[in-house]
mmCIF file of C-alpha atoms in Angstrom:
data_model
loop_
_atom_site.group_PDB
_atom_site.id
_atom_site.type_symbol
_atom_site.label_atom_id
_atom_site.label_comp_id
_atom_site.label_asym_id
_atom_site.label_seq_id
_atom_site.Cartn_x
_atom_site.Cartn_y
_atom_site.Cartn_z
ATOM 1 C CA UNK A 1 52.789 -3.951 2.514
ATOM 2 C CA UNK A 2 53.814 -0.663 4.353
ATOM 3 C CA UNK A 3 52.323 2.652 3.814
ATOM 4 C CA UNK A 4 55.705 3.715 2.334
ATOM 5 C CA UNK A 5 55.598 0.720 -0.337
ATOM 6 C CA UNK A 6 52.030 1.503 -1.055
ATOM 7 C CA UNK A 7 52.355 5.056 -1.985
ATOM 8 C CA UNK A 8 55.770 5.454 -3.635
ATOM 9 C CA UNK A 9 55.718 7.929 -6.591
ATOM 10 C CA UNK A 10 52.830 10.142 -5.556
ATOM 11 C CA UNK A 11 53.255 13.824 -6.499
ATOM 12 C CA UNK A 12 52.125 16.186 -3.866
ATOM 13 C CA UNK A 13 52.124 20.042 -4.289
ATOM 14 C CA UNK A 14 52.547 22.224 -1.069
ATOM 15 C CA UNK A 15 51.292 25.574 -1.591
ATOM 16 C CA UNK A 16 52.757 28.496 0.597
ATOM 17 C CA UNK A 17 50.067 31.047 1.250
ATOM 18 C CA UNK A 18 52.057 34.038 2.552
ATOM 19 C CA UNK A 19 54.429 36.501 0.793
ATOM 20 C CA UNK A 20 55.452 38.538 4.028
ATOM 21 C CA UNK A 21 59.226 39.018 4.178
ATOM 22 C CA UNK A 22 59.370 37.435 7.756
ATOM 23 C CA UNK A 23 56.881 34.956 6.991
ATOM 24 C CA UNK A 24 56.445 31.918 9.325
ATOM 25 C CA UNK A 25 54.787 29.944 6.591
ATOM 26 C CA UNK A 26 58.125 29.120 5.165
ATOM 27 C CA UNK A 27 59.031 27.366 8.275
ATOM 28 C CA UNK A 28 55.793 25.235 8.213
ATOM 29 C CA UNK A 29 56.319 24.661 4.733
ATOM 30 C CA UNK A 30 59.676 23.149 5.047
ATOM 31 C CA UNK A 31 58.436 20.934 8.078
ATOM 32 C CA UNK A 32 55.474 19.717 6.250
ATOM 33 C CA UNK A 33 57.485 19.016 2.861
ATOM 34 C CA UNK A 34 60.289 17.004 4.719
ATOM 35 C CA UNK A 35 57.442 14.995 6.368
ATOM 36 C CA UNK A 36 55.821 14.064 3.147
ATOM 37 C CA UNK A 37 59.119 13.263 1.426
ATOM 38 C CA UNK A 38 59.867 11.070 4.516
ATOM 39 C CA UNK A 39 57.117 8.815 3.108
ATOM 40 C CA UNK A 40 58.538 8.573 -0.181
ATOM 41 C CA UNK A 41 56.449 11.207 -2.098
ATOM 42 C CA UNK A 42 57.816 13.763 -4.463
ATOM 43 C CA UNK A 43 57.036 17.224 -3.260
ATOM 44 C CA UNK A 44 56.511 20.564 -5.624
ATOM 45 C CA UNK A 45 56.882 23.633 -3.551
ATOM 46 C CA UNK A 46 54.548 26.409 -4.987
ATOM 47 C CA UNK A 47 55.809 29.557 -3.582
ATOM 48 C CA UNK A 48 53.930 32.694 -4.798
ATOM 49 C CA UNK A 49 56.978 34.791 -3.549
ATOM 50 C CA UNK A 50 59.387 32.916 -5.690
ATOM 51 C CA UNK A 51 57.094 32.734 -8.510
ATOM 52 C CA UNK A 52 56.638 36.526 -8.136
ATOM 53 C CA UNK A 53 52.691 36.251 -9.187
ATOM 54 C CA UNK A 54 50.798 39.221 -10.197
ATOM 55 C CA UNK A 55 47.074 39.555 -9.377
ATOM 56 C CA UNK A 56 44.996 37.339 -11.772
ATOM 57 C CA UNK A 57 44.060 38.782 -14.937
ATOM 58 C CA UNK A 58 43.579 35.622 -16.797
ATOM 59 C CA UNK A 59 43.712 32.081 -15.802
ATOM 60 C CA UNK A 60 46.340 29.869 -17.324
ATOM 61 C CA UNK A 61 44.045 28.138 -19.724
ATOM 62 C CA UNK A 62 43.160 31.771 -21.174
ATOM 63 C CA UNK A 63 46.622 32.769 -21.600
ATOM 64 C CA UNK A 64 47.928 32.745 -25.204
ATOM 65 C CA UNK A 65 51.630 32.868 -24.619
ATOM 66 C CA UNK A 66 52.141 32.187 -20.837
ATOM 67 C CA UNK A 67 55.449 33.406 -19.076
ATOM 68 C CA UNK A 68 57.669 30.797 -17.788
ATOM 69 C CA UNK A 69 56.543 31.661 -14.275
ATOM 70 C CA UNK A 70 52.741 30.725 -15.171
ATOM 71 C CA UNK A 71 53.997 27.501 -16.965
ATOM 72 C CA UNK A 72 55.938 26.451 -13.927
ATOM 73 C CA UNK A 73 52.860 27.012 -11.648
ATOM 74 C CA UNK A 74 50.697 25.251 -13.990
ATOM 75 C CA UNK A 75 53.038 22.134 -14.344
ATOM 76 C CA UNK A 76 53.259 21.899 -10.487
ATOM 77 C CA UNK A 77 49.548 21.857 -10.300
ATOM 78 C CA UNK A 78 48.381 19.704 -12.868
ATOM 79 C CA UNK A 79 50.950 17.121 -12.164
ATOM 80 C CA UNK A 80 50.193 16.772 -8.526
ATOM 81 C CA UNK A 81 47.854 13.909 -7.088
ATOM 82 C CA UNK A 82 46.994 15.994 -4.082
ATOM 83 C CA UNK A 83 47.623 19.480 -2.567
ATOM 84 C CA UNK A 84 48.764 20.608 0.920
ATOM 85 C CA UNK A 85 47.887 24.509 1.187
ATOM 86 C CA UNK A 86 49.602 26.166 4.029
ATOM 87 C CA UNK A 87 47.709 29.344 4.963
ATOM 88 C CA UNK A 88 47.970 31.946 7.573
ATOM 89 C CA UNK A 89 44.965 33.639 9.103
ATOM 90 C CA UNK A 90 44.466 37.176 8.138
ATOM 91 C CA UNK A 91 41.130 38.744 9.559
ATOM 92 C CA UNK A 92 39.545 35.439 9.946
ATOM 93 C CA UNK A 93 40.239 34.056 6.548
ATOM 94 C CA UNK A 94 43.064 32.995 4.119
ATOM 95 C CA UNK A 95 45.561 35.494 2.630
ATOM 96 C CA UNK A 96 45.103 37.194 -0.752
ATOM 97 C CA UNK A 97 48.343 35.779 -1.845
ATOM 98 C CA UNK A 98 47.066 32.133 -1.261
ATOM 99 C CA UNK A 99 43.662 32.836 -3.189
ATOM 100 C CA UNK A 100 45.306 34.471 -5.983
ATOM 101 C CA UNK A 101 47.746 31.571 -6.474
ATOM 102 C CA UNK A 102 44.747 29.104 -6.456
ATOM 103 C CA UNK A 103 42.891 31.142 -8.931
ATOM 104 C CA UNK A 104 45.347 30.577 -11.945
ATOM 105 C CA UNK A 105 43.990 27.000 -12.255
ATOM 106 C CA UNK A 106 40.701 25.195 -12.192
ATOM 107 C CA UNK A 107 40.332 21.732 -14.040
ATOM 108 C CA UNK A 108 43.772 21.057 -13.009
ATOM 109 C CA UNK A 109 42.664 20.331 -9.370
ATOM 110 C CA UNK A 110 39.598 18.124 -10.374
ATOM 111 C CA UNK A 111 39.088 14.846 -8.546
ATOM 112 C CA UNK A 112 42.381 15.261 -6.356
ATOM 113 C CA UNK A 113 42.269 15.509 -2.466
ATOM 114 C CA UNK A 114 43.566 18.566 -0.539
ATOM 115 C CA UNK A 115 44.703 18.538 3.094
ATOM 116 C CA UNK A 116 44.776 21.832 4.872
ATOM 117 C CA UNK A 117 47.447 23.242 7.099
ATOM 118 C CA UNK A 118 46.742 26.528 8.828
ATOM 119 C CA UNK A 119 48.720 28.515 11.331
ATOM 120 C CA UNK A 120 48.599 31.747 13.487
ATOM 121 C CA UNK A 121 50.457 33.418 16.232
ATOM 122 C CA UNK A 122 47.196 32.993 18.351
ATOM 123 C CA UNK A 123 45.952 30.049 20.152
ATOM 124 C CA UNK A 124 43.534 28.738 17.650
ATOM 125 C CA UNK A 125 46.038 28.035 14.914
ATOM 126 C CA UNK A 126 44.111 29.683 11.904
ATOM 127 C CA UNK A 127 41.031 27.517 12.201
ATOM 128 C CA UNK A 128 38.861 30.309 10.606
ATOM 129 C CA UNK A 129 41.169 30.482 7.525
ATOM 130 C CA UNK A 130 41.127 26.559 7.448
ATOM 131 C CA UNK A 131 37.228 26.477 7.392
ATOM 132 C CA UNK A 132 37.047 29.019 4.503
ATOM 133 C CA UNK A 133 39.763 27.193 2.691
ATOM 134 C CA UNK A 134 37.499 24.118 2.592
ATOM 135 C CA UNK A 135 34.987 26.083 0.791
ATOM 136 C CA UNK A 136 37.370 27.152 -1.915
ATOM 137 C CA UNK A 137 38.917 23.926 -2.517
ATOM 138 C CA UNK A 138 35.392 22.495 -3.018
ATOM 139 C CA UNK A 139 34.896 24.934 -5.549
ATOM 140 C CA UNK A 140 37.942 23.989 -7.232
ATOM 141 C CA UNK A 141 36.824 20.395 -7.456
ATOM 142 C CA UNK A 142 39.647 19.240 -4.783
ATOM 143 C CA UNK A 143 37.687 17.948 -1.724
ATOM 144 C CA UNK A 144 39.505 18.439 1.525
ATOM 145 C CA UNK A 145 40.142 15.526 3.805
ATOM 146 C CA UNK A 146 38.004 15.707 7.139
ATOM 147 C CA UNK A 147 40.978 16.428 9.357
ATOM 148 C CA UNK A 148 43.167 19.655 9.214
ATOM 149 C CA UNK A 149 46.408 20.485 10.845
ATOM 150 C CA UNK A 150 46.402 23.763 12.827
ATOM 151 C CA UNK A 151 49.622 25.130 14.363
ATOM 152 C CA UNK A 152 49.186 27.638 17.341
ATOM 153 C CA UNK A 153 51.547 30.215 18.212
ATOM 154 C CA UNK A 154 53.553 29.348 15.221
ATOM 155 C CA UNK A 155 56.315 31.966 16.183
ATOM 156 C CA UNK A 156 57.213 29.811 19.202
ATOM 157 C CA UNK A 157 56.800 26.316 17.351
ATOM 158 C CA UNK A 158 59.937 26.374 15.049
ATOM 159 C CA UNK A 159 63.472 27.786 15.581
ATOM 160 C CA UNK A 160 65.161 30.043 13.200
ATOM 161 C CA UNK A 161 66.238 27.290 11.001
ATOM 162 C CA UNK A 162 62.779 25.840 10.663
ATOM 163 C CA UNK A 163 63.259 22.974 13.200
ATOM 164 C CA UNK A 164 60.200 22.183 15.201
ATOM 165 C CA UNK A 165 60.399 22.821 18.835
ATOM 166 C CA UNK A 166 56.841 21.657 20.008
ATOM 167 C CA UNK A 167 57.151 17.928 19.508
ATOM 168 C CA UNK A 168 53.131 17.512 20.213
ATOM 169 C CA UNK A 169 52.698 18.316 16.346
ATOM 170 C CA UNK A 170 54.716 14.957 15.511
ATOM 171 C CA UNK A 171 52.026 12.485 16.347
ATOM 172 C CA UNK A 172 49.401 14.849 14.956
ATOM 173 C CA UNK A 173 51.138 15.413 11.714
ATOM 174 C CA UNK A 174 51.592 11.648 11.247
ATOM 175 C CA UNK A 175 47.689 10.732 11.595
ATOM 176 C CA UNK A 176 47.001 13.720 9.330
ATOM 177 C CA UNK A 177 49.437 12.354 6.440
ATOM 178 C CA UNK A 178 47.991 8.922 6.984
ATOM 179 C CA UNK A 179 44.530 10.137 6.342
ATOM 180 C CA UNK A 180 45.833 12.395 3.341
ATOM 181 C CA UNK A 181 47.568 9.177 1.860
ATOM 182 C CA UNK A 182 44.436 7.153 2.102
ATOM 183 C CA UNK A 183 42.619 9.913 0.066
ATOM 184 C CA UNK A 184 45.424 10.350 -2.454
ATOM 185 C CA UNK A 185 45.444 6.472 -3.314
ATOM 186 C CA UNK A 186 41.612 6.303 -3.454
ATOM 187 C CA UNK A 187 41.186 9.236 -5.651
ATOM 188 C CA UNK A 188 44.037 8.243 -7.830
ATOM 189 C CA UNK A 189 42.697 4.917 -8.369
ATOM 190 C CA UNK A 190 39.166 6.385 -9.390
ATOM 191 C CA UNK A 191 40.849 8.910 -11.641
ATOM 192 C CA UNK A 192 42.496 5.899 -13.471
ATOM 193 C CA UNK A 193 39.062 4.299 -14.110
ATOM 194 C CA UNK A 194 37.687 7.526 -15.473
ATOM 195 C CA UNK A 195 35.987 10.519 -14.143
ATOM 196 C CA UNK A 196 32.323 11.876 -14.499
ATOM 197 C CA UNK A 197 33.624 14.878 -16.577
#
């Protein structure tokens, strides 16, 4: 059985981490989304700019009458089998926009894997942000796969339409997603048998 046949029907939430007007993260998100969809998965794109999320006052579970944008966010997070956060690196950590987006939910993430993509205009591809994000997803109950995907000099990696220019990322993302799929399937199987709490 091929990888595609084994994993048809999985739901993945790709979570953008930038709300800048000229954000490079949208291009990275477009590329990663297409790669996941090419494997037969359904992708929900969680975009804090499109959702226009305010700074967290109450988590979703604490809201009595959540607005449609909060309901939409909640539905994308709870229905996902796993998460692909795409984070820039701001001052050696993740963006405030990404942290704010993640903090609206908690139990919705439990026992589902995450696979971290980071980027920067420098040579290290946001590795500091990626390491910090591992701690956050561990607290959310969504363990990160061992590998992560760093995109260095992101402003040179894609054209204006979001097409990949640096082909070395093709091999890296395939291996990255192979690993993510293994965790998606493993944790979904375990969730179907029951969770500790």
